[in-house]
Structure formats: structure tokens, C-alpha cells
Amino acid sequence: MNKNKPKDVDDSTFLVAQPPVHLDDAIEMVGFGSFHYYILFICGSLFAAVAISVTSVSFVVPSAQCDFQMTSFHKGILNGASMIGMFTGSFIWGYVADSRGRRYALILSMTMDAVFSIISSVSQIYPVLIFCRLMSGFGVSGATVLYSYLGEFVNTKYREKFLCWMEMFWTGGIILLPCVAWLIIPQTFRIEYGLFLFRSWNLFVIICSLPSILLACLLVRLPESPKFLLAKGKHDETIDCLKYVYRWNHKADDKFPVTTLMLPDCINKQSNGFFNGLYESTVGLFTSKYKFIAIITCIIQFCATTSYYMLMLWFPELMNRFRWYEKTYAGPKNMTNMCEIVSMFKIEPEMTHQKCNDDIDESVYINIVIIGIACIPTSLIVPLFVNRLGLRFFLVVSFFGSGLSAACLYFITSSLENLVLSSTFAALSSMGISLMYCIAVELFPTEYRGMAVSIGSTFGKVGALMGNVIVGVFIDELCAIPILVSCSFLIISGLLVLTLPKTGRTNIQ
């Protein structure tokens, strides 16, 4: 005790000011607890809502074809509208996340998805439906920010495991969607008022949009990412964010032990003008020391997503053609490979004048549920063993394994074989694409993270569009080409993963 201290002066007057603490050390001091499980639930549920929004169009197309008198060409445009929206949106939302905030981008993007989905559910004009699906796709593409938002709250020990659990929520959305569709779409009610018509598929679209708007509202009550706040030089707001998490985890009002944080060497200031900032952010990434990593991740996303959408959108058609083949040729079957069976399926001219049929066979719902359930084992195994084996190991296994599954498709001759390989391919390739978002969070610093993840997603959407074109051109006459392209692209992705730096050993920047 200081004997010269006046009696009326408190000891705290003589305490030395606390030295600045690094943000990663402060995140460690926050602890790990109920807040992190809650934010995983919110982010994971949003990812499930994205899965529902993106894939719901596969049930809307056959259900609404009679209402809008859609030809195959019109169906193709409707399928492509969401993809085009996601292609343009992925690039923009990355900049919004890096300039305005992760939470801000997520709230705005998911609200946009929900609003335009609801409008599309009551649209009575085909061009309006197309525009709404395009804008819904634009909004839902912002969901790639989820990985950055979640990862920046979690310390090194739990980060990779937490990010990998996101795939389980996506799988849950894929399983839930056909169950909801099976419950609602077969209903035969009709609400007509003048030119307005409301049927089961309209209700289905509304129900699919509700999770997005509900979860966007829950996000409003959560704090912004601490790494983003500090990267913007918002020291006091970062401290408040850490205090919020600390109180939630410890369920008490104990004083947070950190009062001063080390500011980053370079504060990321917002540029004047949206397009100028977008340009500077993009150029900044591809002229930084991370440019080669960014190029490699973009190529991987392009190749993997091309392969995934190329075959996933083809599987229902394959199932339909195999059912037709097995019903038409009940006797001995001498087909040697899938392409011979597929090429036999022809739409007879007289069938084009039959009454429009918008019924969906029950087997479609069942098969999609089975494919979703097949993704559960990989969704469980990865987060349980990722700390021991690493993200790169699972990425290589997923891409090489799905590439082998794609190659084996050429030799199948039955619906059962098709379902088994489809499930295997979906589980492995879906896991690989999700893990690419996880590893991107580790590879890039805060100021580039949102843009890097989103540009990779943009290249993926370009690949998805290209995959649709390849299948449409070659499915009838040269179906070996889509199989060869898919297999080759996945092998290339697996080899490129080996060139990426190891992750999970250090704090993210």
C-alpha cells in the first residue's frame, strides 16, 4: 500500500492504464458458450432457408407450367432467372459486406429474397414471375456472407468445426423442402377472383419465403462482427460487441476485462460512391498478396459448381427416363451404359397436343428426400473430425470422390443404380462446395474476406449456367460429354485444393 496516499483517494486512481489487447486475444477472453451456439443456429437456419429458396423452383416449374402455359423454353428461362440473379448478386453483396457490414448485408439480402418470393407467389403474368425470381436470386446470393459473419465471432479452436456444421443445416433444408412440397402442392384448392388465380403452388412459395423474413428479423437483434468493426476503426463499438457476447456467455453482468484494443495497421475506410468502391475493392483483392489464392479459389468454385449443378439438375430427368425405360421394356435389357438408355427416350409428336398435366409423381418427392438423407453422414463426419484431419483433407476427398461417382454414372443401367450414385455424388460434391466457403474465411483477411468469398461464388454461378447449357445441348445425343466434363472438373478442383495453404492453425486476420 502507498503510505503517502491521501485517505480519501481510492486505490483505482493509482492503477496503471491497461495496455491494448489484440482482438484475437479478446475473443479468447470472451469465452465460448451459449451465444456462439445461438449464432450458429441463426446462421445455420438462414443457410437452410437459402437451400429452400434456391431449390424450391424445381417444384414450382412443373406445378405452375399450366397456369403460365410454359413450354420447355419458358421453363428453362424460369430456372435460369434465379441463377442469373445469384450471379450478379454474389459479386455485389461481397462489397456490401466489406464496406457496410456482414450483418447489414445479410439482413438486406434475405429481406429482398423474401419480399420478391412473396410477390412471385401472387404474380399472374409470366414476365413478372421471371423478374421476381431473378430478384429473389439476387437477394439470396448474399447468404455467402454467413460464413464470414459466423467465423469472425469464433476463436481458432472452434472456428473450423463451427463453419463445417453449416453443411448440416443446408442438408436439413434440402430434406425439409420436398416434405413441405409433398404436403402442399398435391392439394387441389383453387381461389379465383377475376384474373387472379391462387393455387397450391402459390401457397408453397409463400411458405418457403417465411423463414428468410423471420430470420432477418432475428438478425437485427444480433451485433455486427467484431473483426469488421475494428477493421473500420470503430474501437468503442467493437468493445461493446465483445461485452455483449461476454455477458451472454457468462450469464452475468461481470465486467469485461478488456477496455482497449489494438487497432489494425491500416483502417479500411469506405470509398466515395458505390461503384467506385466496388471497383477499388475488386482491384485491391487481385493486386494484393492474396491474388494467387483468390484466383485458385475462383477456379475451384467454377469447376466444382459447374459439375454440381450440371448433374444435380440432370438427375430428375435421368430418373424419369429410367422409369420410362423400365416400364416400356419389361423383358431382358441389354443396354450396356446409361447413354444408350437416355438416347432412347423421345417425345412423340402426338404427345405435344395432350392436355396440360402439372402433377408431380410421388417418386420425385421420395427420391429428393433420399438424396438429402444421403448427405447427413458427410455433414456429421466433417465437423467431428475437421480439427484432426483439416479442411484440405475433406476437400480433396469430396472432389475426388464425387468425380469418381460422376464417372461411374456412364455405366449404370437401372433406376436403383442411378439413385445410389446420385446420392453419393450429391453428398460429396455439396460438401466440397460448402467447405470452400469455410476455407475462404481462413485464407483471407477481414478487409478482403467478404469480397473473396463472393467473387468465388460468382464464378460458381457462371459455372452453373454453363453446366445447364452443356446438359441441354448434349443430353440426348452425346451424354458422355457432360459426364466427362463433370468428372474432369472435379478432379481439377481436388488437385488445386492441394496448392492452397494449410488452415486452422492460426487466428484469422
Short mmCIF file of C-alpha atoms in Angstrom, two decimals:
data_model
loop_
_atom_site.label_atom_id
_atom_site.label_comp_id
_atom_site.label_asym_id
_atom_site.label_seq_id
_atom_site.Cartn_x
_atom_site.Cartn_y
_atom_site.Cartn_z
CA MET A 1 0.00 0.00 0.00
CA ASN A 2 1.17 3.51 -0.77
CA LYS A 3 1.71 5.18 2.64
CA ASN A 4 1.75 8.64 1.09
CA LYS A 5 -1.71 8.20 -0.49
CA PRO A 6 -4.41 10.52 0.96
CA LYS A 7 -7.07 8.60 2.87
CA ASP A 8 -9.95 9.90 0.73
CA VAL A 9 -8.44 8.72 -2.61
CA ASP A 10 -9.48 5.30 -3.97
CA ASP A 11 -6.85 2.69 -4.98
CA SER A 12 -8.19 2.71 -8.55
CA THR A 13 -6.74 6.21 -9.00
CA PHE A 14 -3.24 4.71 -8.96
CA LEU A 15 -3.94 1.76 -11.28
CA VAL A 16 -1.83 1.72 -14.43
CA ALA A 17 -3.79 2.01 -17.68
CA GLN A 18 -4.39 -1.35 -19.36
CA PRO A 19 -2.18 -1.96 -22.42
CA PRO A 20 -4.05 -2.54 -25.72
CA VAL A 21 -5.14 -6.14 -26.29
CA HIS A 22 -5.13 -7.87 -29.67
CA LEU A 23 -8.65 -8.63 -30.91
CA ASP A 24 -7.97 -12.36 -31.19
CA ASP A 25 -6.89 -12.45 -27.54
CA ALA A 26 -10.03 -10.50 -26.60
CA ILE A 27 -12.19 -13.03 -28.46
CA GLU A 28 -10.49 -15.78 -26.42
CA MET A 29 -11.32 -13.86 -23.21
CA VAL A 30 -14.96 -13.63 -24.26
CA GLY A 31 -15.12 -17.39 -23.87
CA PHE A 32 -17.16 -19.94 -25.75
CA GLY A 33 -20.76 -20.56 -24.80
CA SER A 34 -24.44 -20.06 -25.41
CA PHE A 35 -24.01 -17.01 -27.65
CA HIS A 36 -21.95 -18.99 -30.13
CA TYR A 37 -24.48 -21.82 -30.23
CA TYR A 38 -27.26 -19.30 -30.78
CA ILE A 39 -25.48 -17.51 -33.62
CA LEU A 40 -24.71 -20.92 -35.20
CA PHE A 41 -28.42 -21.72 -35.01
CA ILE A 42 -29.37 -18.39 -36.64
CA CYS A 43 -26.72 -18.60 -39.39
CA GLY A 44 -27.42 -22.29 -39.99
CA SER A 45 -31.17 -21.70 -40.18
CA LEU A 46 -30.53 -18.92 -42.69
CA PHE A 47 -28.45 -21.35 -44.74
CA ALA A 48 -31.32 -23.86 -44.63
CA ALA A 49 -33.68 -21.06 -45.75
CA VAL A 50 -31.33 -20.39 -48.67
CA ALA A 51 -31.39 -24.08 -49.63
CA ILE A 52 -35.20 -23.96 -49.60
CA SER A 53 -35.35 -20.74 -51.63
CA VAL A 54 -32.84 -21.85 -54.26
CA THR A 55 -34.24 -25.34 -54.86
CA SER A 56 -37.95 -24.53 -54.48
CA VAL A 57 -38.09 -23.51 -58.14
CA SER A 58 -37.62 -27.18 -59.10
CA PHE A 59 -41.12 -27.82 -57.68
CA VAL A 60 -42.61 -24.54 -58.91
CA VAL A 61 -41.75 -25.19 -62.57
CA PRO A 62 -43.82 -28.38 -63.04
CA SER A 63 -46.61 -27.11 -60.77
CA ALA A 64 -47.07 -23.72 -62.50
CA GLN A 65 -46.50 -24.81 -66.09
CA CYS A 66 -50.21 -24.97 -66.91
CA ASP A 67 -51.08 -21.64 -65.26
CA PHE A 68 -48.49 -19.83 -67.36
CA GLN A 69 -48.68 -22.18 -70.38
CA MET A 70 -44.94 -22.73 -70.20
CA THR A 71 -43.04 -24.55 -72.90
CA SER A 72 -39.66 -26.16 -72.24
CA PHE A 73 -38.07 -22.90 -73.34
CA HIS A 74 -40.09 -20.93 -70.78
CA LYS A 75 -39.18 -23.44 -68.07
CA GLY A 76 -35.52 -23.02 -68.92
CA ILE A 77 -35.78 -19.25 -68.57
CA LEU A 78 -37.50 -19.59 -65.19
CA ASN A 79 -34.80 -21.97 -63.99
CA GLY A 80 -32.09 -19.64 -65.26
CA ALA A 81 -33.62 -16.44 -63.83
CA SER A 82 -32.69 -17.29 -60.24
CA MET A 83 -29.20 -18.31 -61.34
CA ILE A 84 -28.65 -15.04 -63.22
CA GLY A 85 -29.82 -13.12 -60.15
CA MET A 86 -27.39 -15.05 -57.96
CA PHE A 87 -24.59 -14.48 -60.46
CA THR A 88 -24.96 -10.70 -60.36
CA GLY A 89 -25.78 -10.54 -56.66
CA SER A 90 -22.85 -12.61 -55.37
CA PHE A 91 -20.35 -10.05 -56.62
CA ILE A 92 -22.20 -7.04 -55.18
CA TRP A 93 -23.03 -8.48 -51.75
CA GLY A 94 -19.36 -9.18 -51.10
CA TYR A 95 -18.58 -5.49 -51.43
CA VAL A 96 -21.59 -4.52 -49.30
CA ALA A 97 -20.39 -6.91 -46.58
CA ASP A 98 -16.87 -5.47 -46.63
CA SER A 99 -18.00 -1.84 -46.74
CA ARG A 100 -21.26 -1.69 -44.74
CA GLY A 101 -21.06 -4.78 -42.57
CA ARG A 102 -21.77 -8.52 -42.58
CA ARG A 103 -24.99 -8.25 -40.59
CA TYR A 104 -26.23 -5.33 -42.73
CA ALA A 105 -25.67 -7.34 -45.94
CA LEU A 106 -27.41 -10.42 -44.54
CA ILE A 107 -30.48 -8.55 -43.30
CA LEU A 108 -30.90 -6.67 -46.57
CA SER A 109 -30.28 -9.68 -48.84
CA MET A 110 -32.59 -12.08 -47.01
CA THR A 111 -35.35 -9.47 -46.80
CA MET A 112 -35.05 -8.92 -50.55
CA ASP A 113 -35.30 -12.67 -51.14
CA ALA A 114 -38.44 -12.95 -49.00
CA VAL A 115 -40.20 -9.89 -50.46
CA PHE A 116 -39.71 -10.86 -54.10
CA SER A 117 -40.58 -14.50 -53.39
CA ILE A 118 -43.90 -13.40 -51.90
CA ILE A 119 -44.60 -11.13 -54.88
CA SER A 120 -43.77 -14.00 -57.25
CA SER A 121 -46.28 -16.22 -55.41
CA VAL A 122 -49.19 -13.97 -56.42
CA SER A 123 -47.91 -12.87 -59.85
CA GLN A 124 -50.32 -13.66 -62.67
CA ILE A 125 -48.06 -12.64 -65.56
CA TYR A 126 -45.09 -14.71 -66.73
CA PRO A 127 -42.62 -11.76 -67.15
CA VAL A 128 -43.43 -10.59 -63.60
CA LEU A 129 -42.74 -14.11 -62.31
CA ILE A 130 -39.39 -14.13 -64.13
CA PHE A 131 -38.41 -10.72 -62.75
CA CYS A 132 -39.34 -11.70 -59.19
CA ARG A 133 -37.36 -14.95 -59.36
CA LEU A 134 -34.38 -13.03 -60.71
CA MET A 135 -34.54 -10.51 -57.85
CA SER A 136 -35.07 -13.29 -55.32
CA GLY A 137 -31.91 -14.96 -56.64
CA PHE A 138 -30.10 -11.62 -56.39
CA GLY A 139 -31.11 -11.37 -52.74
CA VAL A 140 -30.41 -14.93 -51.69
CA SER A 141 -26.88 -14.77 -53.14
CA GLY A 142 -25.91 -12.58 -50.19
CA ALA A 143 -26.03 -15.67 -47.98
CA THR A 144 -22.36 -16.38 -48.74
CA VAL A 145 -21.63 -13.64 -46.16
CA LEU A 146 -22.90 -16.06 -43.47
CA TYR A 147 -19.56 -17.82 -43.31
CA SER A 148 -17.62 -14.59 -42.75
CA TYR A 149 -20.12 -13.37 -40.14
CA LEU A 150 -20.10 -16.61 -38.15
CA GLY A 151 -16.36 -17.24 -38.44
CA GLU A 152 -15.39 -13.80 -37.13
CA PHE A 153 -17.09 -14.44 -33.77
CA VAL A 154 -15.42 -17.79 -33.07
CA ASN A 155 -11.89 -18.44 -31.80
CA THR A 156 -9.35 -20.64 -33.57
CA LYS A 157 -10.14 -23.79 -31.58
CA TYR A 158 -13.79 -23.98 -32.63
CA ARG A 159 -13.92 -21.97 -35.87
CA GLU A 160 -13.46 -24.68 -38.50
CA LYS A 161 -15.76 -27.08 -36.66
CA PHE A 162 -18.48 -24.43 -36.36
CA LEU A 163 -18.24 -23.45 -40.02
CA CYS A 164 -18.48 -27.10 -41.07
CA TRP A 165 -21.74 -27.55 -39.14
CA MET A 166 -23.34 -25.18 -41.67
CA GLU A 167 -23.48 -28.00 -44.20
CA MET A 168 -25.76 -29.94 -41.84
CA PHE A 169 -28.28 -27.09 -41.92
CA TRP A 170 -28.15 -27.00 -45.74
CA THR A 171 -28.86 -30.74 -45.75
CA GLY A 172 -31.78 -30.14 -43.39
CA GLY A 173 -33.22 -27.59 -45.83
CA ILE A 174 -32.85 -30.00 -48.75
CA ILE A 175 -34.71 -32.71 -46.79
CA LEU A 176 -37.41 -30.37 -45.48
CA LEU A 177 -38.27 -28.82 -48.86
CA PRO A 178 -39.70 -31.92 -50.62
CA CYS A 179 -41.61 -32.79 -47.44
CA VAL A 180 -43.29 -29.36 -47.45
CA ALA A 181 -43.85 -29.60 -51.20
CA TRP A 182 -45.36 -33.08 -50.87
CA LEU A 183 -47.72 -31.80 -48.17
CA ILE A 184 -48.90 -28.67 -50.03
CA ILE A 185 -48.54 -28.96 -53.81
CA PRO A 186 -50.83 -32.03 -54.30
CA GLN A 187 -53.70 -30.05 -52.71
CA THR A 188 -56.38 -29.21 -55.29
CA PHE A 189 -57.91 -25.99 -53.94
CA ARG A 190 -58.36 -23.00 -56.30
CA ILE A 191 -59.08 -19.38 -55.37
CA GLU A 192 -60.26 -17.39 -58.40
CA TYR A 193 -61.28 -13.76 -58.48
CA GLY A 194 -61.45 -12.26 -61.95
CA LEU A 195 -58.00 -12.72 -63.49
CA PHE A 196 -56.48 -13.64 -60.14
CA LEU A 197 -55.78 -17.33 -59.52
CA PHE A 198 -54.26 -18.80 -56.35
CA ARG A 199 -53.42 -22.50 -56.14
CA SER A 200 -51.32 -24.84 -54.03
CA TRP A 201 -48.01 -23.90 -55.64
CA ASN A 202 -48.64 -20.23 -54.79
CA LEU A 203 -49.08 -21.15 -51.13
CA PHE A 204 -45.94 -23.30 -51.32
CA VAL A 205 -43.87 -20.31 -52.49
CA ILE A 206 -45.20 -18.12 -49.67
CA ILE A 207 -44.35 -20.73 -47.04
CA CYS A 208 -40.84 -21.11 -48.49
CA SER A 209 -40.28 -17.34 -48.15
CA LEU A 210 -41.29 -17.10 -44.47
CA PRO A 211 -38.01 -18.41 -42.95
CA SER A 212 -35.98 -15.72 -44.74
CA ILE A 213 -38.03 -12.81 -43.40
CA LEU A 214 -38.29 -14.29 -39.89
CA LEU A 215 -34.54 -14.91 -39.58
CA ALA A 216 -33.72 -11.47 -40.99
CA CYS A 217 -35.75 -10.00 -38.13
CA LEU A 218 -33.80 -12.11 -35.60
CA LEU A 219 -30.52 -10.90 -37.09
CA VAL A 220 -31.47 -7.31 -36.26
CA ARG A 221 -31.02 -8.11 -32.56
CA LEU A 222 -27.51 -9.53 -33.03
CA PRO A 223 -24.30 -7.44 -33.05
CA GLU A 224 -22.08 -6.73 -36.03
CA SER A 225 -18.92 -8.81 -36.48
CA PRO A 226 -16.15 -7.55 -34.11
CA LYS A 227 -13.45 -8.02 -36.75
CA PHE A 228 -15.38 -5.91 -39.24
CA LEU A 229 -15.98 -3.16 -36.66
CA LEU A 230 -12.31 -2.97 -35.71
CA ALA A 231 -11.21 -3.07 -39.36
CA LYS A 232 -13.32 0.07 -39.83
CA GLY A 233 -11.65 1.72 -36.85
CA LYS A 234 -14.80 1.52 -34.65
CA HIS A 235 -12.97 0.77 -31.41
CA ASP A 236 -15.75 1.55 -28.92
CA GLU A 237 -18.37 -0.37 -30.91
CA THR A 238 -16.02 -3.37 -31.00
CA ILE A 239 -15.67 -3.27 -27.22
CA ASP A 240 -19.47 -3.06 -26.87
CA CYS A 241 -19.85 -6.09 -29.17
CA LEU A 242 -17.37 -8.12 -27.10
CA LYS A 243 -19.10 -7.08 -23.87
CA TYR A 244 -22.43 -8.23 -25.33
CA VAL A 245 -21.05 -11.67 -26.17
CA TYR A 246 -19.23 -11.91 -22.82
CA ARG A 247 -22.42 -11.20 -20.85
CA TRP A 248 -24.39 -13.74 -22.89
CA ASN A 249 -21.79 -16.49 -22.46
CA HIS A 250 -21.26 -15.91 -18.74
CA LYS A 251 -24.94 -15.12 -18.00
CA ALA A 252 -23.81 -12.37 -15.64
CA ASP A 253 -23.03 -8.66 -15.62
CA ASP A 254 -19.38 -9.21 -14.70
CA LYS A 255 -17.13 -6.51 -16.04
CA PHE A 256 -15.42 -7.46 -19.32
CA PRO A 257 -11.66 -7.45 -18.59
CA VAL A 258 -10.67 -5.63 -21.81
CA THR A 259 -11.01 -1.87 -22.20
CA THR A 260 -8.54 -1.13 -25.02
CA LEU A 261 -7.89 -2.96 -28.28
CA MET A 262 -5.00 -2.75 -30.71
CA LEU A 263 -6.15 -1.00 -33.86
CA PRO A 264 -5.15 -2.56 -37.20
CA ASP A 265 -2.22 -1.02 -39.08
CA CYS A 266 -4.50 0.14 -41.87
CA ILE A 267 -8.06 1.27 -41.22
CA ASN A 268 -10.40 0.22 -44.04
CA LYS A 269 -12.30 3.40 -44.86
CA GLN A 270 -15.43 3.42 -47.02
CA SER A 271 -14.94 4.75 -50.56
CA ASN A 272 -16.90 7.58 -52.08
CA GLY A 273 -19.56 6.14 -54.37
CA PHE A 274 -20.86 2.60 -54.58
CA PHE A 275 -19.41 1.65 -57.98
CA ASN A 276 -16.08 3.32 -57.24
CA GLY A 277 -15.85 1.38 -54.00
CA LEU A 278 -16.84 -1.86 -55.74
CA TYR A 279 -14.10 -1.34 -58.32
CA GLU A 280 -11.47 -0.46 -55.71
CA SER A 281 -12.39 -3.46 -53.56
CA THR A 282 -12.13 -5.87 -56.50
CA VAL A 283 -8.85 -4.42 -57.79
CA GLY A 284 -7.50 -4.33 -54.24
CA LEU A 285 -8.07 -8.07 -53.81
CA PHE A 286 -6.48 -9.07 -57.11
CA THR A 287 -3.45 -6.80 -56.65
CA SER A 288 -2.81 -7.81 -53.03
CA LYS A 289 -0.56 -10.62 -51.84
CA TYR A 290 -3.67 -12.82 -51.75
CA LYS A 291 -4.28 -12.59 -55.51
CA PHE A 292 -3.00 -16.07 -56.36
CA ILE A 293 -5.07 -17.66 -53.60
CA ALA A 294 -8.10 -15.71 -54.87
CA ILE A 295 -7.55 -16.93 -58.45
CA ILE A 296 -7.17 -20.57 -57.33
CA THR A 297 -10.33 -20.45 -55.17
CA CYS A 298 -12.29 -18.89 -58.06
CA ILE A 299 -11.20 -21.68 -60.42
CA ILE A 300 -12.11 -24.34 -57.84
CA GLN A 301 -15.54 -22.78 -57.28
CA PHE A 302 -16.14 -22.57 -61.04
CA CYS A 303 -15.19 -26.19 -61.69
CA ALA A 304 -16.96 -27.66 -58.65
CA THR A 305 -20.21 -25.70 -59.07
CA THR A 306 -20.33 -26.40 -62.82
CA SER A 307 -20.15 -30.12 -62.07
CA TYR A 308 -22.63 -29.97 -59.20
CA TYR A 309 -25.43 -28.12 -60.99
CA MET A 310 -24.79 -29.90 -64.26
CA LEU A 311 -25.62 -33.28 -62.76
CA MET A 312 -27.98 -32.28 -59.93
CA LEU A 313 -30.37 -30.63 -62.39
CA TRP A 314 -29.98 -33.65 -64.65
CA PHE A 315 -30.80 -36.31 -62.03
CA PRO A 316 -34.63 -35.82 -62.06
CA GLU A 317 -34.59 -36.11 -65.86
CA LEU A 318 -32.44 -39.24 -65.63
CA MET A 319 -34.83 -40.76 -63.09
CA ASN A 320 -37.76 -40.04 -65.37
CA ARG A 321 -36.06 -41.59 -68.39
CA PHE A 322 -35.02 -44.71 -66.46
CA ARG A 323 -38.61 -45.18 -65.20
CA TRP A 324 -39.86 -44.87 -68.79
CA TYR A 325 -37.27 -47.41 -69.97
CA GLU A 326 -38.06 -49.93 -67.24
CA LYS A 327 -41.83 -49.66 -67.87
CA THR A 328 -41.52 -49.83 -71.67
CA TYR A 329 -39.01 -52.69 -71.79
CA ALA A 330 -40.20 -55.11 -69.11
CA GLY A 331 -38.25 -58.04 -70.58
CA PRO A 332 -34.50 -58.67 -70.69
CA LYS A 333 -32.49 -55.47 -71.03
CA ASN A 334 -29.24 -55.49 -72.96
CA MET A 335 -28.23 -51.85 -72.61
CA THR A 336 -24.52 -51.52 -71.83
CA ASN A 337 -24.45 -47.99 -70.42
CA MET A 338 -26.60 -45.05 -69.37
CA CYS A 339 -26.15 -43.07 -72.57
CA GLU A 340 -27.78 -45.79 -74.67
CA ILE A 341 -30.80 -45.78 -72.37
CA VAL A 342 -31.04 -41.99 -72.27
CA SER A 343 -30.83 -41.65 -76.05
CA MET A 344 -33.86 -44.00 -76.47
CA PHE A 345 -36.19 -41.53 -74.73
CA LYS A 346 -38.05 -39.48 -77.34
CA ILE A 347 -41.13 -37.31 -77.03
CA GLU A 348 -43.55 -38.43 -79.71
CA PRO A 349 -45.12 -35.62 -81.82
CA GLU A 350 -48.68 -36.64 -80.91
CA MET A 351 -47.90 -36.24 -77.19
CA THR A 352 -47.34 -32.49 -77.53
CA HIS A 353 -51.09 -31.89 -78.08
CA GLN A 354 -52.26 -33.71 -74.97
CA LYS A 355 -53.95 -31.84 -72.11
CA CYS A 356 -51.53 -29.98 -69.87
CA ASN A 357 -50.54 -32.07 -66.84
CA ASP A 358 -48.97 -30.34 -63.83
CA ASP A 359 -48.99 -33.33 -61.47
CA ILE A 360 -45.70 -34.34 -59.83
CA ASP A 361 -45.11 -38.06 -59.37
CA GLU A 362 -44.70 -39.08 -55.72
CA SER A 363 -41.42 -40.82 -56.53
CA VAL A 364 -39.86 -37.39 -57.24
CA TYR A 365 -40.51 -36.25 -53.67
CA ILE A 366 -39.25 -39.54 -52.26
CA ASN A 367 -36.06 -39.58 -54.34
CA ILE A 368 -35.13 -36.00 -53.40
CA VAL A 369 -35.67 -36.79 -49.70
CA ILE A 370 -33.43 -39.87 -50.09
CA ILE A 371 -30.71 -37.77 -51.76
CA GLY A 372 -30.95 -35.27 -48.90
CA ILE A 373 -30.74 -38.01 -46.25
CA ALA A 374 -27.66 -39.38 -48.02
CA CYS A 375 -25.90 -36.08 -47.25
CA ILE A 376 -26.34 -36.50 -43.47
CA PRO A 377 -23.32 -38.81 -42.86
CA THR A 378 -20.84 -36.44 -44.51
CA SER A 379 -22.47 -33.45 -42.77
CA LEU A 380 -21.83 -35.16 -39.42
CA ILE A 381 -18.39 -36.63 -40.07
CA VAL A 382 -16.69 -33.43 -41.29
CA PRO A 383 -17.26 -31.20 -38.21
CA LEU A 384 -16.41 -34.07 -35.87
CA PHE A 385 -13.01 -34.75 -37.44
CA VAL A 386 -12.06 -31.48 -39.17
CA ASN A 387 -9.75 -30.35 -36.32
CA ARG A 388 -7.85 -33.62 -36.58
CA LEU A 389 -7.69 -34.03 -40.37
CA GLY A 390 -8.08 -30.46 -41.66
CA LEU A 391 -10.28 -28.80 -44.26
CA ARG A 392 -7.95 -29.61 -47.15
CA PHE A 393 -8.21 -33.36 -46.49
CA PHE A 394 -12.01 -33.32 -46.66
CA LEU A 395 -11.99 -31.05 -49.72
CA VAL A 396 -9.71 -33.43 -51.63
CA VAL A 397 -11.80 -36.46 -50.58
CA SER A 398 -15.06 -34.75 -51.58
CA PHE A 399 -13.86 -33.64 -55.02
CA PHE A 400 -12.07 -36.87 -55.94
CA GLY A 401 -14.94 -38.97 -54.57
CA SER A 402 -17.65 -37.04 -56.41
CA GLY A 403 -15.52 -37.10 -59.58
CA LEU A 404 -15.36 -40.88 -59.38
CA SER A 405 -19.15 -41.03 -58.80
CA ALA A 406 -19.71 -38.89 -61.89
CA ALA A 407 -17.54 -41.20 -63.99
CA CYS A 408 -19.44 -44.28 -62.79
CA LEU A 409 -22.73 -42.77 -63.99
CA TYR A 410 -21.80 -43.75 -67.53
CA PHE A 411 -22.09 -47.44 -66.67
CA ILE A 412 -25.43 -47.51 -64.77
CA THR A 413 -28.39 -49.38 -66.24
CA SER A 414 -31.17 -49.12 -63.61
CA SER A 415 -33.08 -46.59 -61.52
CA LEU A 416 -31.62 -48.05 -58.31
CA GLU A 417 -28.05 -47.62 -59.52
CA ASN A 418 -28.92 -44.10 -60.62
CA LEU A 419 -30.33 -43.24 -57.18
CA VAL A 420 -27.30 -44.66 -55.34
CA LEU A 421 -24.78 -42.77 -57.45
CA SER A 422 -26.89 -39.61 -57.44
CA SER A 423 -26.97 -39.69 -53.64
CA THR A 424 -23.23 -40.30 -53.39
CA PHE A 425 -22.44 -37.53 -55.85
CA ALA A 426 -24.79 -35.05 -54.13
CA ALA A 427 -23.36 -35.76 -50.66
CA LEU A 428 -19.71 -35.39 -51.68
CA SER A 429 -19.95 -32.51 -54.13
CA SER A 430 -22.27 -30.49 -51.89
CA MET A 431 -19.83 -30.97 -49.02
CA GLY A 432 -16.94 -29.77 -51.17
CA ILE A 433 -18.69 -26.56 -52.26
CA SER A 434 -19.67 -25.73 -48.67
CA LEU A 435 -16.14 -26.39 -47.41
CA MET A 436 -14.78 -23.94 -49.99
CA TYR A 437 -16.73 -21.19 -48.22
CA CYS A 438 -15.27 -22.40 -44.91
CA ILE A 439 -11.68 -22.38 -46.11
CA ALA A 440 -12.07 -18.95 -47.73
CA VAL A 441 -12.83 -17.48 -44.29
CA GLU A 442 -9.46 -18.82 -43.14
CA LEU A 443 -7.47 -17.80 -46.20
CA PHE A 444 -8.37 -14.10 -46.48
CA PRO A 445 -8.10 -11.18 -44.02
CA THR A 446 -11.11 -9.19 -42.81
CA GLU A 447 -10.83 -6.39 -45.39
CA TYR A 448 -10.92 -8.86 -48.32
CA ARG A 449 -12.91 -11.76 -46.85
CA GLY A 450 -16.42 -10.80 -47.96
CA MET A 451 -15.32 -9.89 -51.48
CA ALA A 452 -13.16 -13.02 -51.87
CA VAL A 453 -15.97 -15.36 -50.80
CA SER A 454 -18.49 -13.59 -53.03
CA ILE A 455 -16.30 -13.46 -56.13
CA GLY A 456 -15.69 -17.19 -55.73
CA SER A 457 -19.44 -17.67 -55.53
CA THR A 458 -19.88 -15.53 -58.66
CA PHE A 459 -17.52 -17.78 -60.62
CA GLY A 460 -19.52 -20.72 -59.30
CA LYS A 461 -22.78 -19.28 -60.64
CA VAL A 462 -21.15 -18.73 -64.06
CA GLY A 463 -20.22 -22.41 -63.97
CA ALA A 464 -23.78 -23.36 -63.02
CA LEU A 465 -25.13 -21.51 -66.07
CA MET A 466 -22.53 -23.16 -68.30
CA GLY A 467 -23.41 -26.57 -66.87
CA ASN A 468 -27.08 -26.06 -67.79
CA VAL A 469 -26.10 -25.24 -71.37
CA ILE A 470 -23.83 -28.29 -71.68
CA VAL A 471 -26.55 -30.65 -70.44
CA GLY A 472 -29.20 -29.12 -72.70
CA VAL A 473 -27.01 -29.44 -75.79
CA PHE A 474 -25.60 -32.94 -75.26
CA ILE A 475 -28.06 -34.92 -73.10
CA ASP A 476 -29.84 -36.68 -75.99
CA GLU A 477 -27.08 -37.48 -78.46
CA LEU A 478 -23.73 -37.24 -76.63
CA CYS A 479 -24.46 -37.66 -72.94
CA ALA A 480 -20.90 -38.85 -72.29
CA ILE A 481 -19.70 -35.25 -72.71
CA PRO A 482 -21.45 -33.85 -69.59
CA ILE A 483 -20.17 -36.83 -67.59
CA LEU A 484 -16.61 -36.29 -68.86
CA VAL A 485 -16.72 -32.54 -68.16
CA SER A 486 -18.11 -33.06 -64.66
CA CYS A 487 -15.59 -35.75 -63.76
CA SER A 488 -12.63 -33.74 -65.15
CA PHE A 489 -13.63 -30.51 -63.42
CA LEU A 490 -13.95 -32.24 -60.05
CA ILE A 491 -10.53 -33.89 -60.38
CA ILE A 492 -9.03 -30.49 -61.29
CA SER A 493 -10.69 -28.98 -58.21
CA GLY A 494 -9.21 -31.67 -55.97
CA LEU A 495 -5.71 -31.11 -57.37
CA LEU A 496 -5.95 -27.32 -56.97
CA VAL A 497 -7.01 -27.69 -53.32
CA LEU A 498 -3.59 -29.23 -52.65
CA THR A 499 -1.95 -25.93 -53.65
CA LEU A 500 -3.84 -23.92 -51.00
CA PRO A 501 -2.17 -23.06 -47.66
CA LYS A 502 -3.00 -25.15 -44.61
CA THR A 503 -5.63 -23.66 -42.31
CA GLY A 504 -6.96 -23.98 -38.79
CA ARG A 505 -3.61 -23.49 -37.05
CA THR A 506 -3.62 -19.68 -36.60
CA ASN A 507 -6.03 -16.85 -35.87
CA ILE A 508 -7.82 -15.33 -38.85
CA GLN A 509 -6.59 -11.83 -39.71
#
